């Protein structure tokens, strides 16, 4: 998983807190996979890429294809299935719609069990297990079920030599509980909803809202690059979720195209809160309660985590960092959507980290609009003190930009920036936009159970290979007190929450 391999790379790069830069010419790299080569190739055949044209992803051009950032070395990704930029009426099945079962009827079942859910297919894979599309046997509703193997959490290799095995385990548990605790107390149109969590001998289960339009990653892979209006639309939806999290004292820390899903109307929903962190000493009255084992303040987080391509330099340097790191990641994601790759790329994490730390500022293509250059320039500042303080300058009522003056974004209100001129923030933040309009990319969904917008590498996986086969005898391997750490994981959303989202 990205976070641990990154920890390992950083521990190799960092000596006594200071960063030792490395030679980017590393032996054995496959040259055709580097981002620079990709970029040069693109420019030589298409000097000024059309905003709407995608680079070829034909089999003959696989070296130019988009690759998963978090699972860089583990898997190849097939061409994404049916996704087109066109309008089709949603064919949402009854099983995905509301009203099969009232919350009170669900409460009769009490805490949920694995037997309540019938596996339909595999949607994705993470560090500690898989995410399955499942059907509730009582209500016939579809959910995404994230499964985490207890054994993997307990015995995962600790690549960070600077911390002890116990500390590494504590961090893994903290991250496992953080996702459950943070999601269970959030409700926002652009954040995935958590309905139930439970555990059995082998695994922990998070039962989430199924987001059927697939990852932004796949849509980007198919489209290659997106136009500025589309990118600004997604940037606004992501920003609204990030600002909401920051207001609750939470830093997201893992913004990347794989964690941005599209709902059935093409609106963006953030998922994967495994790396999110709640401030321990946050005094904001709107903040949610702390997750177990939280120790660091969001004001001065030190953990080195996240996917390097989208990771703020202060995190990679091992310096204390704040919620502002999420705004740098947003800049990287916006840059990626517009150009087809994040600002710094390379054949492996080591090369990418080296570039982020060594290069001054990412080069912003000259063919971007002046407004977009201004927007990205303000977010992608390496020095956090010079970066746009979006949380402070969020409001529409904040300082307005003066006409015809470049490079001023950092001192003006975020919501009124030129790139968001077509965004109705009020409707976006209340969820009305999501309910009543369609996003710029409309995912084709003929049958929700087919999970057509997910990678066939996962959806065609045999369910039995995704299920019990890989379970070790956990009772034999671990002492009862070791397994005690998972106590308190189970959760059922309140009936009012279930009612609102059923
Ligand atoms: N609510 C959901 N609806 C639909 N698909 C989902 C949902 N949650 C996750 N997925 C799919 O499963 C994949 C893996 O999920 P997630 O990123 O939460 O797992 P993870 O174990 O934290 O992964 P990683 O180790 O890469 O961080 C996602 O990229 C997405 O394709």
mmCIF file with all atom_site columns, C-alpha atoms in Angstrom, residues 2-152:
data_model
loop_
_atom_site.group_PDB
_atom_site.id
_atom_site.type_symbol
_atom_site.label_atom_id
_atom_site.label_alt_id
_atom_site.label_comp_id
_atom_site.label_asym_id
_atom_site.label_entity_id
_atom_site.label_seq_id
_atom_site.pdbx_PDB_ins_code
_atom_site.Cartn_x
_atom_site.Cartn_y
_atom_site.Cartn_z
_atom_site.occupancy
_atom_site.B_iso_or_equiv
_atom_site.pdbx_formal_charge
_atom_site.auth_seq_id
_atom_site.auth_comp_id
_atom_site.auth_asym_id
_atom_site.auth_atom_id
_atom_site.pdbx_PDB_model_num
ATOM 1   C CA . UNK A 1 2   ? 1.100   3.462   -0.797  1.00 0.00 ? 2   UNK A CA 1
ATOM 2   C CA . UNK A 1 3   ? 1.480   4.706   2.725   1.00 0.00 ? 3   UNK A CA 1
ATOM 3   C CA . UNK A 1 4   ? 3.848   2.048   3.904   1.00 0.00 ? 4   UNK A CA 1
ATOM 4   C CA . UNK A 1 5   ? 5.995   1.870   0.830   1.00 0.00 ? 5   UNK A CA 1
ATOM 5   C CA . UNK A 1 6   ? 6.212   5.630   0.979   1.00 0.00 ? 6   UNK A CA 1
ATOM 6   C CA . UNK A 1 7   ? 7.230   5.498   4.616   1.00 0.00 ? 7   UNK A CA 1
ATOM 7   C CA . UNK A 1 8   ? 9.959   3.106   3.614   1.00 0.00 ? 8   UNK A CA 1
ATOM 8   C CA . UNK A 1 9   ? 11.198  5.323   0.823   1.00 0.00 ? 9   UNK A CA 1
ATOM 9   C CA . UNK A 1 10  ? 11.156  8.369   3.025   1.00 0.00 ? 10  UNK A CA 1
ATOM 10  C CA . UNK A 1 11  ? 13.039  6.596   5.772   1.00 0.00 ? 11  UNK A CA 1
ATOM 11  C CA . UNK A 1 12  ? 15.711  5.860   3.185   1.00 0.00 ? 12  UNK A CA 1
ATOM 12  C CA . UNK A 1 13  ? 15.718  9.472   2.029   1.00 0.00 ? 13  UNK A CA 1
ATOM 13  C CA . UNK A 1 14  ? 15.579  11.137  5.400   1.00 0.00 ? 14  UNK A CA 1
ATOM 14  C CA . UNK A 1 15  ? 18.465  11.221  7.793   1.00 0.00 ? 15  UNK A CA 1
ATOM 15  C CA . UNK A 1 16  ? 17.826  12.779  11.229  1.00 0.00 ? 16  UNK A CA 1
ATOM 16  C CA . UNK A 1 17  ? 14.842  14.699  9.916   1.00 0.00 ? 17  UNK A CA 1
ATOM 17  C CA . UNK A 1 18  ? 16.803  16.358  7.105   1.00 0.00 ? 18  UNK A CA 1
ATOM 18  C CA . UNK A 1 19  ? 16.192  15.258  3.599   1.00 0.00 ? 19  UNK A CA 1
ATOM 19  C CA . UNK A 1 20  ? 18.998  13.711  1.557   1.00 0.00 ? 20  UNK A CA 1
ATOM 20  C CA . UNK A 1 21  ? 18.257  14.162  -2.125  1.00 0.00 ? 21  UNK A CA 1
ATOM 21  C CA . UNK A 1 22  ? 18.959  11.315  -4.471  1.00 0.00 ? 22  UNK A CA 1
ATOM 22  C CA . UNK A 1 23  ? 20.089  11.031  -8.019  1.00 0.00 ? 23  UNK A CA 1
ATOM 23  C CA . UNK A 1 24  ? 17.019  10.639  -10.167 1.00 0.00 ? 24  UNK A CA 1
ATOM 24  C CA . UNK A 1 25  ? 18.916  8.465   -12.645 1.00 0.00 ? 25  UNK A CA 1
ATOM 25  C CA . UNK A 1 26  ? 18.125  5.157   -11.046 1.00 0.00 ? 26  UNK A CA 1
ATOM 26  C CA . UNK A 1 27  ? 19.321  1.926   -12.591 1.00 0.00 ? 27  UNK A CA 1
ATOM 27  C CA . UNK A 1 28  ? 16.833  -0.479  -14.019 1.00 0.00 ? 28  UNK A CA 1
ATOM 28  C CA . UNK A 1 29  ? 13.927  1.869   -14.681 1.00 0.00 ? 29  UNK A CA 1
ATOM 29  C CA . UNK A 1 30  ? 11.764  1.132   -17.634 1.00 0.00 ? 30  UNK A CA 1
ATOM 30  C CA . UNK A 1 31  ? 12.264  4.317   -19.591 1.00 0.00 ? 31  UNK A CA 1
ATOM 31  C CA . UNK A 1 32  ? 9.030   4.128   -21.531 1.00 0.00 ? 32  UNK A CA 1
ATOM 32  C CA . UNK A 1 33  ? 7.036   4.374   -18.322 1.00 0.00 ? 33  UNK A CA 1
ATOM 33  C CA . UNK A 1 34  ? 8.339   7.708   -17.109 1.00 0.00 ? 34  UNK A CA 1
ATOM 34  C CA . UNK A 1 35  ? 6.020   10.706  -17.035 1.00 0.00 ? 35  UNK A CA 1
ATOM 35  C CA . UNK A 1 36  ? 8.559   12.924  -18.777 1.00 0.00 ? 36  UNK A CA 1
ATOM 36  C CA . UNK A 1 37  ? 8.785   10.550  -21.676 1.00 0.00 ? 37  UNK A CA 1
ATOM 37  C CA . UNK A 1 38  ? 5.012   10.441  -21.826 1.00 0.00 ? 38  UNK A CA 1
ATOM 38  C CA . UNK A 1 39  ? 4.849   14.206  -21.833 1.00 0.00 ? 39  UNK A CA 1
ATOM 39  C CA . UNK A 1 40  ? 7.522   14.593  -24.515 1.00 0.00 ? 40  UNK A CA 1
ATOM 40  C CA . UNK A 1 41  ? 5.791   11.981  -26.605 1.00 0.00 ? 41  UNK A CA 1
ATOM 41  C CA . UNK A 1 42  ? 2.502   13.821  -26.265 1.00 0.00 ? 42  UNK A CA 1
ATOM 42  C CA . UNK A 1 43  ? 4.015   17.154  -27.171 1.00 0.00 ? 43  UNK A CA 1
ATOM 43  C CA . UNK A 1 44  ? 5.912   15.862  -30.156 1.00 0.00 ? 44  UNK A CA 1
ATOM 44  C CA . UNK A 1 45  ? 2.771   14.436  -31.743 1.00 0.00 ? 45  UNK A CA 1
ATOM 45  C CA . UNK A 1 46  ? 0.394   17.079  -30.416 1.00 0.00 ? 46  UNK A CA 1
ATOM 46  C CA . UNK A 1 47  ? 2.191   20.319  -29.608 1.00 0.00 ? 47  UNK A CA 1
ATOM 47  C CA . UNK A 1 48  ? -0.862  21.996  -28.083 1.00 0.00 ? 48  UNK A CA 1
ATOM 48  C CA . UNK A 1 49  ? -3.160  19.262  -26.854 1.00 0.00 ? 49  UNK A CA 1
ATOM 49  C CA . UNK A 1 50  ? -6.808  19.873  -27.520 1.00 0.00 ? 50  UNK A CA 1
ATOM 50  C CA . UNK A 1 51  ? -8.642  20.123  -24.211 1.00 0.00 ? 51  UNK A CA 1
ATOM 51  C CA . UNK A 1 52  ? -11.163 17.556  -25.340 1.00 0.00 ? 52  UNK A CA 1
ATOM 52  C CA . UNK A 1 53  ? -8.947  15.117  -27.160 1.00 0.00 ? 53  UNK A CA 1
ATOM 53  C CA . UNK A 1 54  ? -7.590  12.152  -25.280 1.00 0.00 ? 54  UNK A CA 1
ATOM 54  C CA . UNK A 1 55  ? -4.205  10.574  -25.871 1.00 0.00 ? 55  UNK A CA 1
ATOM 55  C CA . UNK A 1 56  ? -4.491  7.181   -27.465 1.00 0.00 ? 56  UNK A CA 1
ATOM 56  C CA . UNK A 1 57  ? -4.815  4.271   -25.105 1.00 0.00 ? 57  UNK A CA 1
ATOM 57  C CA . UNK A 1 58  ? -4.709  1.666   -27.818 1.00 0.00 ? 58  UNK A CA 1
ATOM 58  C CA . UNK A 1 59  ? -2.780  -1.530  -27.021 1.00 0.00 ? 59  UNK A CA 1
ATOM 59  C CA . UNK A 1 60  ? 0.109   -0.323  -29.170 1.00 0.00 ? 60  UNK A CA 1
ATOM 60  C CA . UNK A 1 61  ? 0.448   2.686   -26.914 1.00 0.00 ? 61  UNK A CA 1
ATOM 61  C CA . UNK A 1 62  ? 0.235   1.086   -23.498 1.00 0.00 ? 62  UNK A CA 1
ATOM 62  C CA . UNK A 1 63  ? 3.339   2.858   -22.315 1.00 0.00 ? 63  UNK A CA 1
ATOM 63  C CA . UNK A 1 64  ? 1.400   6.121   -22.517 1.00 0.00 ? 64  UNK A CA 1
ATOM 64  C CA . UNK A 1 65  ? -1.504  4.818   -20.451 1.00 0.00 ? 65  UNK A CA 1
ATOM 65  C CA . UNK A 1 66  ? -2.497  6.029   -16.998 1.00 0.00 ? 66  UNK A CA 1
ATOM 66  C CA . UNK A 1 67  ? -1.291  3.897   -14.139 1.00 0.00 ? 67  UNK A CA 1
ATOM 67  C CA . UNK A 1 68  ? -2.673  3.474   -10.645 1.00 0.00 ? 68  UNK A CA 1
ATOM 68  C CA . UNK A 1 69  ? -0.629  5.615   -8.299  1.00 0.00 ? 69  UNK A CA 1
ATOM 69  C CA . UNK A 1 70  ? -1.204  3.611   -5.158  1.00 0.00 ? 70  UNK A CA 1
ATOM 70  C CA . UNK A 1 71  ? -0.616  0.181   -6.631  1.00 0.00 ? 71  UNK A CA 1
ATOM 71  C CA . UNK A 1 72  ? 2.149   1.206   -8.980  1.00 0.00 ? 72  UNK A CA 1
ATOM 72  C CA . UNK A 1 73  ? 4.010   -2.035  -8.967  1.00 0.00 ? 73  UNK A CA 1
ATOM 73  C CA . UNK A 1 74  ? 1.240   -4.481  -8.279  1.00 0.00 ? 74  UNK A CA 1
ATOM 74  C CA . UNK A 1 75  ? -1.092  -4.510  -11.245 1.00 0.00 ? 75  UNK A CA 1
ATOM 75  C CA . UNK A 1 76  ? -1.822  -3.332  -14.728 1.00 0.00 ? 76  UNK A CA 1
ATOM 76  C CA . UNK A 1 77  ? -5.127  -1.671  -15.445 1.00 0.00 ? 77  UNK A CA 1
ATOM 77  C CA . UNK A 1 78  ? -7.287  -2.572  -18.414 1.00 0.00 ? 78  UNK A CA 1
ATOM 78  C CA . UNK A 1 79  ? -8.988  0.019   -20.590 1.00 0.00 ? 79  UNK A CA 1
ATOM 79  C CA . UNK A 1 80  ? -11.979 1.310   -18.656 1.00 0.00 ? 80  UNK A CA 1
ATOM 80  C CA . UNK A 1 81  ? -15.370 -0.002  -19.613 1.00 0.00 ? 81  UNK A CA 1
ATOM 81  C CA . UNK A 1 82  ? -18.401 1.932   -20.773 1.00 0.00 ? 82  UNK A CA 1
ATOM 82  C CA . UNK A 1 83  ? -18.055 5.584   -20.005 1.00 0.00 ? 83  UNK A CA 1
ATOM 83  C CA . UNK A 1 84  ? -19.013 8.228   -22.492 1.00 0.00 ? 84  UNK A CA 1
ATOM 84  C CA . UNK A 1 85  ? -19.540 11.927  -22.328 1.00 0.00 ? 85  UNK A CA 1
ATOM 85  C CA . UNK A 1 86  ? -23.197 11.713  -23.252 1.00 0.00 ? 86  UNK A CA 1
ATOM 86  C CA . UNK A 1 87  ? -26.541 11.750  -21.599 1.00 0.00 ? 87  UNK A CA 1
ATOM 87  C CA . UNK A 1 88  ? -28.536 8.607   -20.928 1.00 0.00 ? 88  UNK A CA 1
ATOM 88  C CA . UNK A 1 89  ? -31.464 8.271   -18.572 1.00 0.00 ? 89  UNK A CA 1
ATOM 89  C CA . UNK A 1 90  ? -30.504 6.528   -15.358 1.00 0.00 ? 90  UNK A CA 1
ATOM 90  C CA . UNK A 1 91  ? -31.661 2.947   -15.160 1.00 0.00 ? 91  UNK A CA 1
ATOM 91  C CA . UNK A 1 92  ? -31.445 2.647   -11.420 1.00 0.00 ? 92  UNK A CA 1
ATOM 92  C CA . UNK A 1 93  ? -32.851 -0.713  -10.328 1.00 0.00 ? 93  UNK A CA 1
ATOM 93  C CA . UNK A 1 94  ? -35.328 -1.095  -7.545  1.00 0.00 ? 94  UNK A CA 1
ATOM 94  C CA . UNK A 1 95  ? -32.607 -2.766  -5.503  1.00 0.00 ? 95  UNK A CA 1
ATOM 95  C CA . UNK A 1 96  ? -30.620 0.449   -5.485  1.00 0.00 ? 96  UNK A CA 1
ATOM 96  C CA . UNK A 1 97  ? -33.543 2.747   -4.741  1.00 0.00 ? 97  UNK A CA 1
ATOM 97  C CA . UNK A 1 98  ? -35.074 3.679   -1.469  1.00 0.00 ? 98  UNK A CA 1
ATOM 98  C CA . UNK A 1 99  ? -38.097 2.392   0.361   1.00 0.00 ? 99  UNK A CA 1
ATOM 99  C CA . UNK A 1 100 ? -37.648 -1.343  0.517   1.00 0.00 ? 100 UNK A CA 1
ATOM 100 C CA . UNK A 1 101 ? -37.404 -1.365  4.230   1.00 0.00 ? 101 UNK A CA 1
ATOM 101 C CA . UNK A 1 102 ? -37.969 1.259   6.858   1.00 0.00 ? 102 UNK A CA 1
ATOM 102 C CA . UNK A 1 103 ? -35.153 1.955   9.317   1.00 0.00 ? 103 UNK A CA 1
ATOM 103 C CA . UNK A 1 104 ? -37.300 0.564   12.102  1.00 0.00 ? 104 UNK A CA 1
ATOM 104 C CA . UNK A 1 105 ? -37.605 -2.710  10.210  1.00 0.00 ? 105 UNK A CA 1
ATOM 105 C CA . UNK A 1 106 ? -33.823 -2.765  9.881   1.00 0.00 ? 106 UNK A CA 1
ATOM 106 C CA . UNK A 1 107 ? -33.340 -2.097  13.542  1.00 0.00 ? 107 UNK A CA 1
ATOM 107 C CA . UNK A 1 108 ? -35.260 -5.298  14.242  1.00 0.00 ? 108 UNK A CA 1
ATOM 108 C CA . UNK A 1 109 ? -32.317 -7.146  12.745  1.00 0.00 ? 109 UNK A CA 1
ATOM 109 C CA . UNK A 1 110 ? -29.986 -5.445  15.230  1.00 0.00 ? 110 UNK A CA 1
ATOM 110 C CA . UNK A 1 111 ? -26.302 -5.268  14.426  1.00 0.00 ? 111 UNK A CA 1
ATOM 111 C CA . UNK A 1 112 ? -25.542 -6.505  10.942  1.00 0.00 ? 112 UNK A CA 1
ATOM 112 C CA . UNK A 1 113 ? -23.783 -9.777  10.119  1.00 0.00 ? 113 UNK A CA 1
ATOM 113 C CA . UNK A 1 114 ? -21.929 -11.013 7.064   1.00 0.00 ? 114 UNK A CA 1
ATOM 114 C CA . UNK A 1 115 ? -24.803 -13.437 6.296   1.00 0.00 ? 115 UNK A CA 1
ATOM 115 C CA . UNK A 1 116 ? -27.104 -10.427 5.770   1.00 0.00 ? 116 UNK A CA 1
ATOM 116 C CA . UNK A 1 117 ? -25.225 -9.502  2.609   1.00 0.00 ? 117 UNK A CA 1
ATOM 117 C CA . UNK A 1 118 ? -24.977 -11.491 -0.604  1.00 0.00 ? 118 UNK A CA 1
ATOM 118 C CA . UNK A 1 119 ? -21.760 -10.788 -2.556  1.00 0.00 ? 119 UNK A CA 1
ATOM 119 C CA . UNK A 1 120 ? -22.440 -9.654  -6.146  1.00 0.00 ? 120 UNK A CA 1
ATOM 120 C CA . UNK A 1 121 ? -18.974 -8.838  -7.496  1.00 0.00 ? 121 UNK A CA 1
ATOM 121 C CA . UNK A 1 122 ? -15.583 -7.343  -6.645  1.00 0.00 ? 122 UNK A CA 1
ATOM 122 C CA . UNK A 1 123 ? -15.254 -3.562  -7.101  1.00 0.00 ? 123 UNK A CA 1
ATOM 123 C CA . UNK A 1 124 ? -11.692 -2.915  -6.022  1.00 0.00 ? 124 UNK A CA 1
ATOM 124 C CA . UNK A 1 125 ? -8.752  -3.898  -3.924  1.00 0.00 ? 125 UNK A CA 1
ATOM 125 C CA . UNK A 1 126 ? -6.815  -2.120  -1.193  1.00 0.00 ? 126 UNK A CA 1
ATOM 126 C CA . UNK A 1 127 ? -3.906  -2.809  1.103   1.00 0.00 ? 127 UNK A CA 1
ATOM 127 C CA . UNK A 1 128 ? -5.773  -4.953  3.644   1.00 0.00 ? 128 UNK A CA 1
ATOM 128 C CA . UNK A 1 129 ? -8.538  -6.507  1.597   1.00 0.00 ? 129 UNK A CA 1
ATOM 129 C CA . UNK A 1 130 ? -11.156 -6.005  -1.077  1.00 0.00 ? 130 UNK A CA 1
ATOM 130 C CA . UNK A 1 131 ? -14.207 -3.884  -1.700  1.00 0.00 ? 131 UNK A CA 1
ATOM 131 C CA . UNK A 1 132 ? -17.243 -5.910  -2.843  1.00 0.00 ? 132 UNK A CA 1
ATOM 132 C CA . UNK A 1 133 ? -20.588 -4.955  -4.307  1.00 0.00 ? 133 UNK A CA 1
ATOM 133 C CA . UNK A 1 134 ? -23.092 -6.684  -1.998  1.00 0.00 ? 134 UNK A CA 1
ATOM 134 C CA . UNK A 1 135 ? -26.872 -6.991  -1.786  1.00 0.00 ? 135 UNK A CA 1
ATOM 135 C CA . UNK A 1 136 ? -28.716 -6.776  1.521   1.00 0.00 ? 136 UNK A CA 1
ATOM 136 C CA . UNK A 1 137 ? -30.828 -9.961  1.682   1.00 0.00 ? 137 UNK A CA 1
ATOM 137 C CA . UNK A 1 138 ? -33.484 -8.212  3.786   1.00 0.00 ? 138 UNK A CA 1
ATOM 138 C CA . UNK A 1 139 ? -33.896 -5.016  1.776   1.00 0.00 ? 139 UNK A CA 1
ATOM 139 C CA . UNK A 1 140 ? -32.302 -6.020  -1.572  1.00 0.00 ? 140 UNK A CA 1
ATOM 140 C CA . UNK A 1 141 ? -30.382 -2.750  -1.526  1.00 0.00 ? 141 UNK A CA 1
ATOM 141 C CA . UNK A 1 142 ? -26.902 -2.597  -2.982  1.00 0.00 ? 142 UNK A CA 1
ATOM 142 C CA . UNK A 1 143 ? -23.891 -1.500  -0.942  1.00 0.00 ? 143 UNK A CA 1
ATOM 143 C CA . UNK A 1 144 ? -20.130 -1.361  -1.285  1.00 0.00 ? 144 UNK A CA 1
ATOM 144 C CA . UNK A 1 145 ? -18.614 -3.543  1.431   1.00 0.00 ? 145 UNK A CA 1
ATOM 145 C CA . UNK A 1 146 ? -15.010 -2.807  2.344   1.00 0.00 ? 146 UNK A CA 1
ATOM 146 C CA . UNK A 1 147 ? -13.386 -5.823  3.957   1.00 0.00 ? 147 UNK A CA 1
ATOM 147 C CA . UNK A 1 148 ? -10.170 -5.550  5.968   1.00 0.00 ? 148 UNK A CA 1
ATOM 148 C CA . UNK A 1 149 ? -8.330  -8.702  7.030   1.00 0.00 ? 149 UNK A CA 1
ATOM 149 C CA . UNK A 1 150 ? -7.502  -8.676  10.734  1.00 0.00 ? 150 UNK A CA 1
ATOM 150 C CA . UNK A 1 151 ? -4.423  -10.797 10.152  1.00 0.00 ? 151 UNK A CA 1
ATOM 151 C CA . UNK A 1 152 ? -3.063  -8.323  7.580   1.00 0.00 ? 152 UNK A CA 1
#
